[in-house]
Short mmCIF file of C-alpha atoms in Angstrom, two decimals:
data_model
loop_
_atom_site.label_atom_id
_atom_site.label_comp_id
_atom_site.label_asym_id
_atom_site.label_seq_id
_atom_site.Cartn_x
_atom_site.Cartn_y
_atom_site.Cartn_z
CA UNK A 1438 82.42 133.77 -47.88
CA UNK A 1439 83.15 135.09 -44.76
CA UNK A 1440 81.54 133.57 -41.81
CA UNK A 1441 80.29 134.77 -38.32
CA UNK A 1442 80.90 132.86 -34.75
CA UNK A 1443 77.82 133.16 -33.14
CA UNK A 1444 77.13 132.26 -29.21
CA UNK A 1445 73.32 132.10 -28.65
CA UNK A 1446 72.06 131.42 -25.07
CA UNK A 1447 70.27 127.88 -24.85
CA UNK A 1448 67.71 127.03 -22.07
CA UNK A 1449 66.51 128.70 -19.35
CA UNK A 1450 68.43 130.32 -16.16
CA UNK A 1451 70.79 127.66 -16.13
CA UNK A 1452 71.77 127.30 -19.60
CA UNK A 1453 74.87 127.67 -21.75
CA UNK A 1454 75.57 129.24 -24.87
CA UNK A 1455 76.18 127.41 -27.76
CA UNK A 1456 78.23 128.20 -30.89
CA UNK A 1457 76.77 128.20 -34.97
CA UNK A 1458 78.70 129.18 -37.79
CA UNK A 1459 76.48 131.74 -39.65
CA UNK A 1460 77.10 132.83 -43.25
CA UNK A 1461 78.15 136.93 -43.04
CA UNK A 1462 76.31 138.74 -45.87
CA UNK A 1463 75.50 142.69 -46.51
CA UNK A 1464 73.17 144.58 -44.33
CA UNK A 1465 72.52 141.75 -42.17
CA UNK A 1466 70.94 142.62 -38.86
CA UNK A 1467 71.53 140.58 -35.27
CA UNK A 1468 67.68 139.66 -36.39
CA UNK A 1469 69.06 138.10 -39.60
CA UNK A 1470 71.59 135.94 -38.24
CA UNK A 1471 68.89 134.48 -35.46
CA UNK A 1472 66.66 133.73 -37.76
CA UNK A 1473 69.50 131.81 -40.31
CA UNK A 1474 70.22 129.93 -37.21
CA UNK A 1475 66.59 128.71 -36.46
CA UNK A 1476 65.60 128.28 -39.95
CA UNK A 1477 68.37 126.53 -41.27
CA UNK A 1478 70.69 125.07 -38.22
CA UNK A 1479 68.64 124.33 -35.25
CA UNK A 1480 64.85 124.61 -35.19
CA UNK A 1481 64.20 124.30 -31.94
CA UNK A 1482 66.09 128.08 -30.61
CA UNK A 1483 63.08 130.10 -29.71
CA UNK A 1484 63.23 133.82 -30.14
CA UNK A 1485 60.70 136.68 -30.64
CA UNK A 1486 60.16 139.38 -33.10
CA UNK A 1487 57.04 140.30 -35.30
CA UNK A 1488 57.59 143.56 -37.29
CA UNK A 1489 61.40 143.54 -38.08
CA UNK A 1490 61.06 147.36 -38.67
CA UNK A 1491 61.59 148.79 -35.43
CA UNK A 1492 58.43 150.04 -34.46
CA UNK A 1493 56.31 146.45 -32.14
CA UNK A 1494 59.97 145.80 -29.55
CA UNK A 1495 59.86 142.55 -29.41
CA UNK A 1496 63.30 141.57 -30.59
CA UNK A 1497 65.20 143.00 -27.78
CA UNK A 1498 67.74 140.54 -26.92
CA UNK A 1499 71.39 140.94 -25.32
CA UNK A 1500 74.33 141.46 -28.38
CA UNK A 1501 77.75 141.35 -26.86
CA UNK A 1502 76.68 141.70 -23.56
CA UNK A 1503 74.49 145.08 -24.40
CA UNK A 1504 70.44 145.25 -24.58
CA UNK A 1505 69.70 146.36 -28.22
CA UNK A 1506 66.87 146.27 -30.37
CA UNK A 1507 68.05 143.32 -33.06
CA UNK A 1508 66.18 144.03 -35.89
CA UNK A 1509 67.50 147.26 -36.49
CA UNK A 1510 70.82 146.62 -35.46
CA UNK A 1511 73.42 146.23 -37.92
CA UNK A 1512 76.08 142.97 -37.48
CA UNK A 1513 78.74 145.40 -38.85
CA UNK A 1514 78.28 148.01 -36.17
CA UNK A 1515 78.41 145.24 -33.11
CA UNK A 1516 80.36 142.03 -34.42
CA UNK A 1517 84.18 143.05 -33.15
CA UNK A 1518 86.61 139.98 -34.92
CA UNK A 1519 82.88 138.71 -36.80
CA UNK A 1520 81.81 137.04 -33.60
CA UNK A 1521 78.93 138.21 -31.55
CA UNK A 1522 77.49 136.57 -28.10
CA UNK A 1523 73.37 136.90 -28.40
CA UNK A 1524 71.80 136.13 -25.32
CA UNK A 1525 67.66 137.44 -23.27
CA UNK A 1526 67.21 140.26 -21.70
CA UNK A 1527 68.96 141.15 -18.54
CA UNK A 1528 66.58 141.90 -15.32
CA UNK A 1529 63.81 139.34 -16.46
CA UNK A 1530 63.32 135.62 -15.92
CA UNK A 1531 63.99 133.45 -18.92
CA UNK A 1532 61.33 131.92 -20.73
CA UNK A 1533 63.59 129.52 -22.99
CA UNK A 1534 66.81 130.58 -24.99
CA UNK A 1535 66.40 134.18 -26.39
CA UNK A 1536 62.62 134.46 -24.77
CA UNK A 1537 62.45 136.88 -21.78
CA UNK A 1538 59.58 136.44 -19.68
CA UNK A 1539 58.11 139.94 -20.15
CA UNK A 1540 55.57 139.65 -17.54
CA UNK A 1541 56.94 141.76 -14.75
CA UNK A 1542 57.75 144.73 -16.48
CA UNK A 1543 54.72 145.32 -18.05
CA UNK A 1544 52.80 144.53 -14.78
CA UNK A 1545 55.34 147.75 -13.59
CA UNK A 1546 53.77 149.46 -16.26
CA UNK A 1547 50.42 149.22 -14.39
CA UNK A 1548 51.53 149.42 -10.95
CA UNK A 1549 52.74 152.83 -12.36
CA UNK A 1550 49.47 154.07 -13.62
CA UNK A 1551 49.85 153.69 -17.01
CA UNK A 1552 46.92 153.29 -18.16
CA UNK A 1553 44.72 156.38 -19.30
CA UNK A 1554 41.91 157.71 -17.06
CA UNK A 1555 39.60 159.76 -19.20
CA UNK A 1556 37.70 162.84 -17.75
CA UNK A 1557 35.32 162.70 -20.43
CA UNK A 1558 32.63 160.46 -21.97
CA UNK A 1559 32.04 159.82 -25.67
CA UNK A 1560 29.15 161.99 -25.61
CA UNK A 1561 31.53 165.04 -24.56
CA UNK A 1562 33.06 166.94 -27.45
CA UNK A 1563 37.33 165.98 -29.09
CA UNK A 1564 39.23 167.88 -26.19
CA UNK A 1565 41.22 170.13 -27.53
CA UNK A 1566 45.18 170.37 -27.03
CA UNK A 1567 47.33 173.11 -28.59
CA UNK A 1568 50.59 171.39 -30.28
CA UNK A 1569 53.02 173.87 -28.86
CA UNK A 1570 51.72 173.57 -25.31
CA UNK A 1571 53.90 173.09 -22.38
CA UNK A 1572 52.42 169.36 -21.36
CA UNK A 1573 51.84 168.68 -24.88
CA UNK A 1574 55.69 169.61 -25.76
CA UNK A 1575 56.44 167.21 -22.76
CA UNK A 1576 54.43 164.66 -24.11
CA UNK A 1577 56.26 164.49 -27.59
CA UNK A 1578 59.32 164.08 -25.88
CA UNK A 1579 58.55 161.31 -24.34
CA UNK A 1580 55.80 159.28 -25.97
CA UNK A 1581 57.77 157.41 -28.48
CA UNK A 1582 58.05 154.23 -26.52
CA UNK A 1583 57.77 150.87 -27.96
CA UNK A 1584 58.46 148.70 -24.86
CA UNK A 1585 60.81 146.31 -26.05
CA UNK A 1586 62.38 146.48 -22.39
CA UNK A 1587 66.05 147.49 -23.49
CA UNK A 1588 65.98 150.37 -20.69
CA UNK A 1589 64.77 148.13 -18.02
CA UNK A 1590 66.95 145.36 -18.92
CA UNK A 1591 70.43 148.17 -18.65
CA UNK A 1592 69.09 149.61 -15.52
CA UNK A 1593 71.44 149.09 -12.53
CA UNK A 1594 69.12 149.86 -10.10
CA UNK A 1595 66.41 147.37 -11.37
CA UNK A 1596 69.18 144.92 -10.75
CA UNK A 1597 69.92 145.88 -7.27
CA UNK A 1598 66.15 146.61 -6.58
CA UNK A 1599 63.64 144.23 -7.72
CA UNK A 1600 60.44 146.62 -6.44
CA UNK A 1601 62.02 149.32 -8.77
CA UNK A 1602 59.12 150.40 -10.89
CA UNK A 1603 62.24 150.95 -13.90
CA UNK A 1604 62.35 153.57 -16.53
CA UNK A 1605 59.98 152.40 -19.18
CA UNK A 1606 57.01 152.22 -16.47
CA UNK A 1607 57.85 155.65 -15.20
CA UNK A 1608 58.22 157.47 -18.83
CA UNK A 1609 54.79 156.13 -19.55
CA UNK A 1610 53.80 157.58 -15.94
CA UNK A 1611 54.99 160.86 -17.04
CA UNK A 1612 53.49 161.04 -20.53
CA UNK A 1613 50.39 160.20 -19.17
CA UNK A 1614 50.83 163.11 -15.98
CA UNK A 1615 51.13 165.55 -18.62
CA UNK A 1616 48.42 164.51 -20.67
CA UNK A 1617 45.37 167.84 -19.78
CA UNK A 1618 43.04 165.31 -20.35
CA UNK A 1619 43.76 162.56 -17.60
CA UNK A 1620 41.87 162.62 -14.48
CA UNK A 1621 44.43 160.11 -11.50
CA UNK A 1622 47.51 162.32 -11.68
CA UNK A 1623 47.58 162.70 -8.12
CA UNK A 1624 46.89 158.73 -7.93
CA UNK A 1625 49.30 158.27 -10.46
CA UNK A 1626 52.23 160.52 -8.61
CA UNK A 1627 51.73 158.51 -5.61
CA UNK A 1628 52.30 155.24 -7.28
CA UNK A 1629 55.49 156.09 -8.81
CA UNK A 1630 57.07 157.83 -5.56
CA UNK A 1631 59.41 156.38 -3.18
CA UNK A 1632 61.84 153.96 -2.75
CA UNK A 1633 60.30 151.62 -5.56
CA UNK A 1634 59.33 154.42 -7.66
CA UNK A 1635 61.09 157.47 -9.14
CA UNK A 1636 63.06 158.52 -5.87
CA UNK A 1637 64.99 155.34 -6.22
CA UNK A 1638 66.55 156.35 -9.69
CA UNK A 1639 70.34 157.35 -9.52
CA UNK A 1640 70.70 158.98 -13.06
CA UNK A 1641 72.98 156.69 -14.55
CA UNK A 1642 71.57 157.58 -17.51
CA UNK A 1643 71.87 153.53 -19.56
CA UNK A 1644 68.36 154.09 -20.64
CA UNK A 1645 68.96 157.35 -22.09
CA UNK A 1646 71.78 155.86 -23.28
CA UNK A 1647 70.57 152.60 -24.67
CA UNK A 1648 67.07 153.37 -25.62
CA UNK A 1649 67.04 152.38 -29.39
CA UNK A 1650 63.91 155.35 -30.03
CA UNK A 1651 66.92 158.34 -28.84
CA UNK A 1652 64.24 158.68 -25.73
CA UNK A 1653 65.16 160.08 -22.36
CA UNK A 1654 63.72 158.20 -19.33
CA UNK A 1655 65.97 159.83 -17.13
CA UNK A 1656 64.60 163.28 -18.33
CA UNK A 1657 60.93 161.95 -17.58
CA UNK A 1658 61.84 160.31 -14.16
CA UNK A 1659 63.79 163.80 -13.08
CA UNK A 1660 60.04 165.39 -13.75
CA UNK A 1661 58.41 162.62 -12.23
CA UNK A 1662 60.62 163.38 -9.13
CA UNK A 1663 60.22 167.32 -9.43
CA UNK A 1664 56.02 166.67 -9.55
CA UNK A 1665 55.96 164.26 -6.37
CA UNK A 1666 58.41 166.10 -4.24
CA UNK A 1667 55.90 169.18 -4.81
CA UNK A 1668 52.78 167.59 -3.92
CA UNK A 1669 54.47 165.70 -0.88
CA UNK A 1670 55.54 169.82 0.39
CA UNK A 1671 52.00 171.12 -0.54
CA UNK A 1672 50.59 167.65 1.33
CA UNK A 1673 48.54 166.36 -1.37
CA UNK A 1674 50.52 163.11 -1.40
CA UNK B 672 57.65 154.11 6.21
CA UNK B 673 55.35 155.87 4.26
CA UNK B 674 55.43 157.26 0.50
CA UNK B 675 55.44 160.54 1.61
CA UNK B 676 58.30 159.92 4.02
CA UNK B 677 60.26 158.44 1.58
CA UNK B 678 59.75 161.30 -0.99
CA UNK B 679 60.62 164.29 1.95
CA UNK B 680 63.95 161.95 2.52
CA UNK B 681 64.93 162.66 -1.03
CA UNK B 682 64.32 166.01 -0.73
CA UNK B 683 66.12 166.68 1.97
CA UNK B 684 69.54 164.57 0.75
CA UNK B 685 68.98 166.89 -2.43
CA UNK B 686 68.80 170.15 0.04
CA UNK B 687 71.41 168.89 2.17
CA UNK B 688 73.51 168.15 -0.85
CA UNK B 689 73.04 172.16 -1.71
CA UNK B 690 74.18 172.98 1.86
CA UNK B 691 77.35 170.36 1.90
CA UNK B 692 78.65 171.80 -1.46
CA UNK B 693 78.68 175.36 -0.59
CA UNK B 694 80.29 174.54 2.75
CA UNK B 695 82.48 172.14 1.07
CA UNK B 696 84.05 175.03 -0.83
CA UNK B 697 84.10 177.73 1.80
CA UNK B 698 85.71 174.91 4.16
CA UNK B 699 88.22 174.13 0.80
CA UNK B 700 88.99 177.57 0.77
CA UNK B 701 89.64 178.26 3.81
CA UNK B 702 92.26 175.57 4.54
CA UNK B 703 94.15 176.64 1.89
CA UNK B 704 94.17 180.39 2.68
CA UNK B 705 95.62 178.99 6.43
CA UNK B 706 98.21 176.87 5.00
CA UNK B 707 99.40 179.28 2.61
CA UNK B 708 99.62 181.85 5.38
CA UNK B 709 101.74 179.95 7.32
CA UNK B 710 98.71 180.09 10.35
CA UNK B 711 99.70 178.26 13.67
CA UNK B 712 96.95 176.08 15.39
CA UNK B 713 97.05 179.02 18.50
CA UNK B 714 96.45 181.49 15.39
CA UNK B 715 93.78 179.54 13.96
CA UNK B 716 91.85 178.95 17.42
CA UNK B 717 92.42 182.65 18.31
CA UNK B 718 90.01 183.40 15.24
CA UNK B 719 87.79 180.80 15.58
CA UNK B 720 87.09 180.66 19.45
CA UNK B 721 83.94 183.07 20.34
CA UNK B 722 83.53 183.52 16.25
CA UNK B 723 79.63 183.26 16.24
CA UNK B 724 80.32 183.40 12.62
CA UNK B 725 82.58 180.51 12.51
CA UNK B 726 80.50 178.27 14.75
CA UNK B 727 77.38 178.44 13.55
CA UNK B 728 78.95 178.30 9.60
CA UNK B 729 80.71 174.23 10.79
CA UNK B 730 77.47 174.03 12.79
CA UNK B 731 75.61 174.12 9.23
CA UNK B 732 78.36 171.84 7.90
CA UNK B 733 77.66 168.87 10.72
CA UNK B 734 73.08 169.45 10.42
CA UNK B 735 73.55 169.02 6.59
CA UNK B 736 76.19 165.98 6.64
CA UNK B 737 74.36 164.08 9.45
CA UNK B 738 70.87 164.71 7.01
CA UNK B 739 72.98 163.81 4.08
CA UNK B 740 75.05 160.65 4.74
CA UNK B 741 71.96 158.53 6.51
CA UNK B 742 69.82 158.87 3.93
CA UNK B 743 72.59 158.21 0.99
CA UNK B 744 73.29 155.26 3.05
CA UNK B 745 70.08 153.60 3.61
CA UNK B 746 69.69 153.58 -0.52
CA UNK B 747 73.13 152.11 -0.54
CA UNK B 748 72.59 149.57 2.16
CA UNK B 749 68.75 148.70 1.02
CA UNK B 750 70.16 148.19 -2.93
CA UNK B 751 73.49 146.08 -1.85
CA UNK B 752 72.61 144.20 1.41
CA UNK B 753 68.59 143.76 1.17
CA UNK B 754 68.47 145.50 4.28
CA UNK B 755 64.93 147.09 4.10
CA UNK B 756 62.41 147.93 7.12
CA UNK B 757 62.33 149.52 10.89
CA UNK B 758 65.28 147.81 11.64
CA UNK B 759 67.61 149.66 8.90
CA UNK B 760 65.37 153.67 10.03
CA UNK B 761 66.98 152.77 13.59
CA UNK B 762 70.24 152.24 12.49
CA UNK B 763 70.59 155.12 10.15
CA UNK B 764 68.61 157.28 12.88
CA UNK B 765 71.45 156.09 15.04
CA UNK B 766 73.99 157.26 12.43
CA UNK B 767 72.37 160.73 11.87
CA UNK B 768 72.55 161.04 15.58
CA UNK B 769 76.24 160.23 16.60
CA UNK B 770 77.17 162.27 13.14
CA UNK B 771 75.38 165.10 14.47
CA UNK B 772 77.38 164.25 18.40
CA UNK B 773 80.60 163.84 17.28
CA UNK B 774 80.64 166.87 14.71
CA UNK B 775 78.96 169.76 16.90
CA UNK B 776 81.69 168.42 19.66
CA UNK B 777 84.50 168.87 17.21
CA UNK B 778 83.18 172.40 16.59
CA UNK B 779 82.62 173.01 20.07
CA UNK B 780 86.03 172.23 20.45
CA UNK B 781 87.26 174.58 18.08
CA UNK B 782 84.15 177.89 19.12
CA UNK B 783 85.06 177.30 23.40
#
């Protein structure tokens, strides 16, 4: 049987990696081979997942020096020579081995607004939003996020710029700033401007590029940019 | 500096990038058209001196590169160095300002 050299990152910032041996077999996903280690050579590597279908992000992890979603990613389409280097996210503090500390990008996430501000009350009547509307078109293209971190963790300018607000924080911004039935947009715009916010993106494109959903979080950052540059020249920001 | 500060800055290093390439290409095109024509510096200075046309086309050239390069270089020097605050306005202020010098007395050299 063929066999798979496997570096997994031990301990926290200053740790190493250390080597396993890990039995190749069909199908097997980055997910697979992390959980043959724990369960059958070392018990004590920590790592997080829950649905193993793609659809809670909580796998994320580092493959060969690339953020990917592990659970739906295939050894055979990653493991060059059968040996693969599995290591946390980049851009966040390690928790222990595998385990990013997640707690900074999802306080982004509400530092950018992203929570819902409803105009109505439950008393008020379903609002009403036509599929093949222009927000609600914008909406679709965007809304797909599972927040396993992958685009933060490939973002260059999240590494140079720790205020950086990062992509996943400012899709969610821009789902929600399309969404006819929020009422903070104009709160919302001013939170993700500026030098922390969506004026410090550079379009280099990794999250496009990386995000394991096909999403575009350069596309929603370049409207998030259009929509605060107008309000700032019609002085509502 | 202020959010809305920061968001007119980006604005106008997108305008001023508009400018810079269209003047980029005129300025491309018209070097080669002189080379290839064999022009002489006197010939070259007896078009451009007096040329309201001329002047106030490199004039645009030096406003949108001294708006431009500042404002590309605070992002570069605020994402590499960590230098953030008044202290890095001033300097880039500065920069905008002997940019602005320097270039509208090369084109004063070449319009008097």
């Amino acid at each position: 049987m063929t066999t798979l050299r496997v570096k997994v990152w031990r301990g926290a910032e200053n740790g190493r990696f250390q080597e396993f041996e890990v039995p190749r077999l069909e199908s097997q996903t980055v997910l697979d081979v992390v959980t043959h280690i724990q369960r059958s050579l070392d018990p004590t590597l920590s790592y997080r997942f829950a649905c193993r279908v793609g659809m809670c992000g909580s796998c994320a992890m580092t493959v060969n020096g690339r953020a990917r979603w592990t659970c739906r990613t295939h050894v055979a389409n990653v493991a060059a020579d059968n040996s693969l280097e599995i290591a946390p996210l980049a851009n966040l503090p390690v928790v222990k081995d595998l385990v990013a500390d997640m707690t900074l990008f999802f306080d982004k996430w509400a530092k950018a607004r992203g929570k819902f501000h409803p105009t109505k009350t439950r008393r008020d009547g379903f609002a009403r939003v036509a599929p093949d509307s222009a927000e609600r078109l914008l909406v679709d293209a965007a809304i797909e996020c599972i927040g396993c971190s992958v685009c933060y963790s490939s973002c260059d300018v999240v590494a140079w710029n720790p205020d950086y607000l990062g992509p996943a924080a400012l899709n969610r911004a821009w789902t929600l700033h399309n969404d006819v039935r929020d009422g903070a947009r104009r709160e919302r715009l001013a939170a993700v401007a500026g030098d922390a916010g969506c004026h410090a993106c550079h379009t280099h494109m990794s999250c496009s590029e990386r995000c394991p959903k096909q999403l575009a979080p350069t596309a929603s950052i370049a409207g998030l940019k259009r929509a605060t540059a107008a309000a700032a020249l019609k002085g509502e920001l | 500096m202020n959010t809305r500060s920061q968001i007119l800055l980006w604005a106008a290093q997108r305008a001023s990038a508009v400018v810079l390439a269209l003047c980029v290409l005129v300025h491309l095109v018209t070097v080669i058209y002189a080379v290839r024509s064999g022009l002489s510096a006197a010939e070259i200075l007896g078009r451009t001196r007096g040329n309201l046309a001329w002047g106030g086309f490199y004039a645009l050239f030096v406003a949108a590169l001294a708006v431009h390069a500042p404002i590309g270089l605070r992002n570069a020097l605020s994402e590499h160095l960590r230098w953030r605050g008044w202290t890095l306005e001033a300097a880039m202020l500065l920069l905008a300002g002997v940019l602005l010098v320097l270039g509208l007395r090369a084109v004063w050299a070449v319009f008097a």
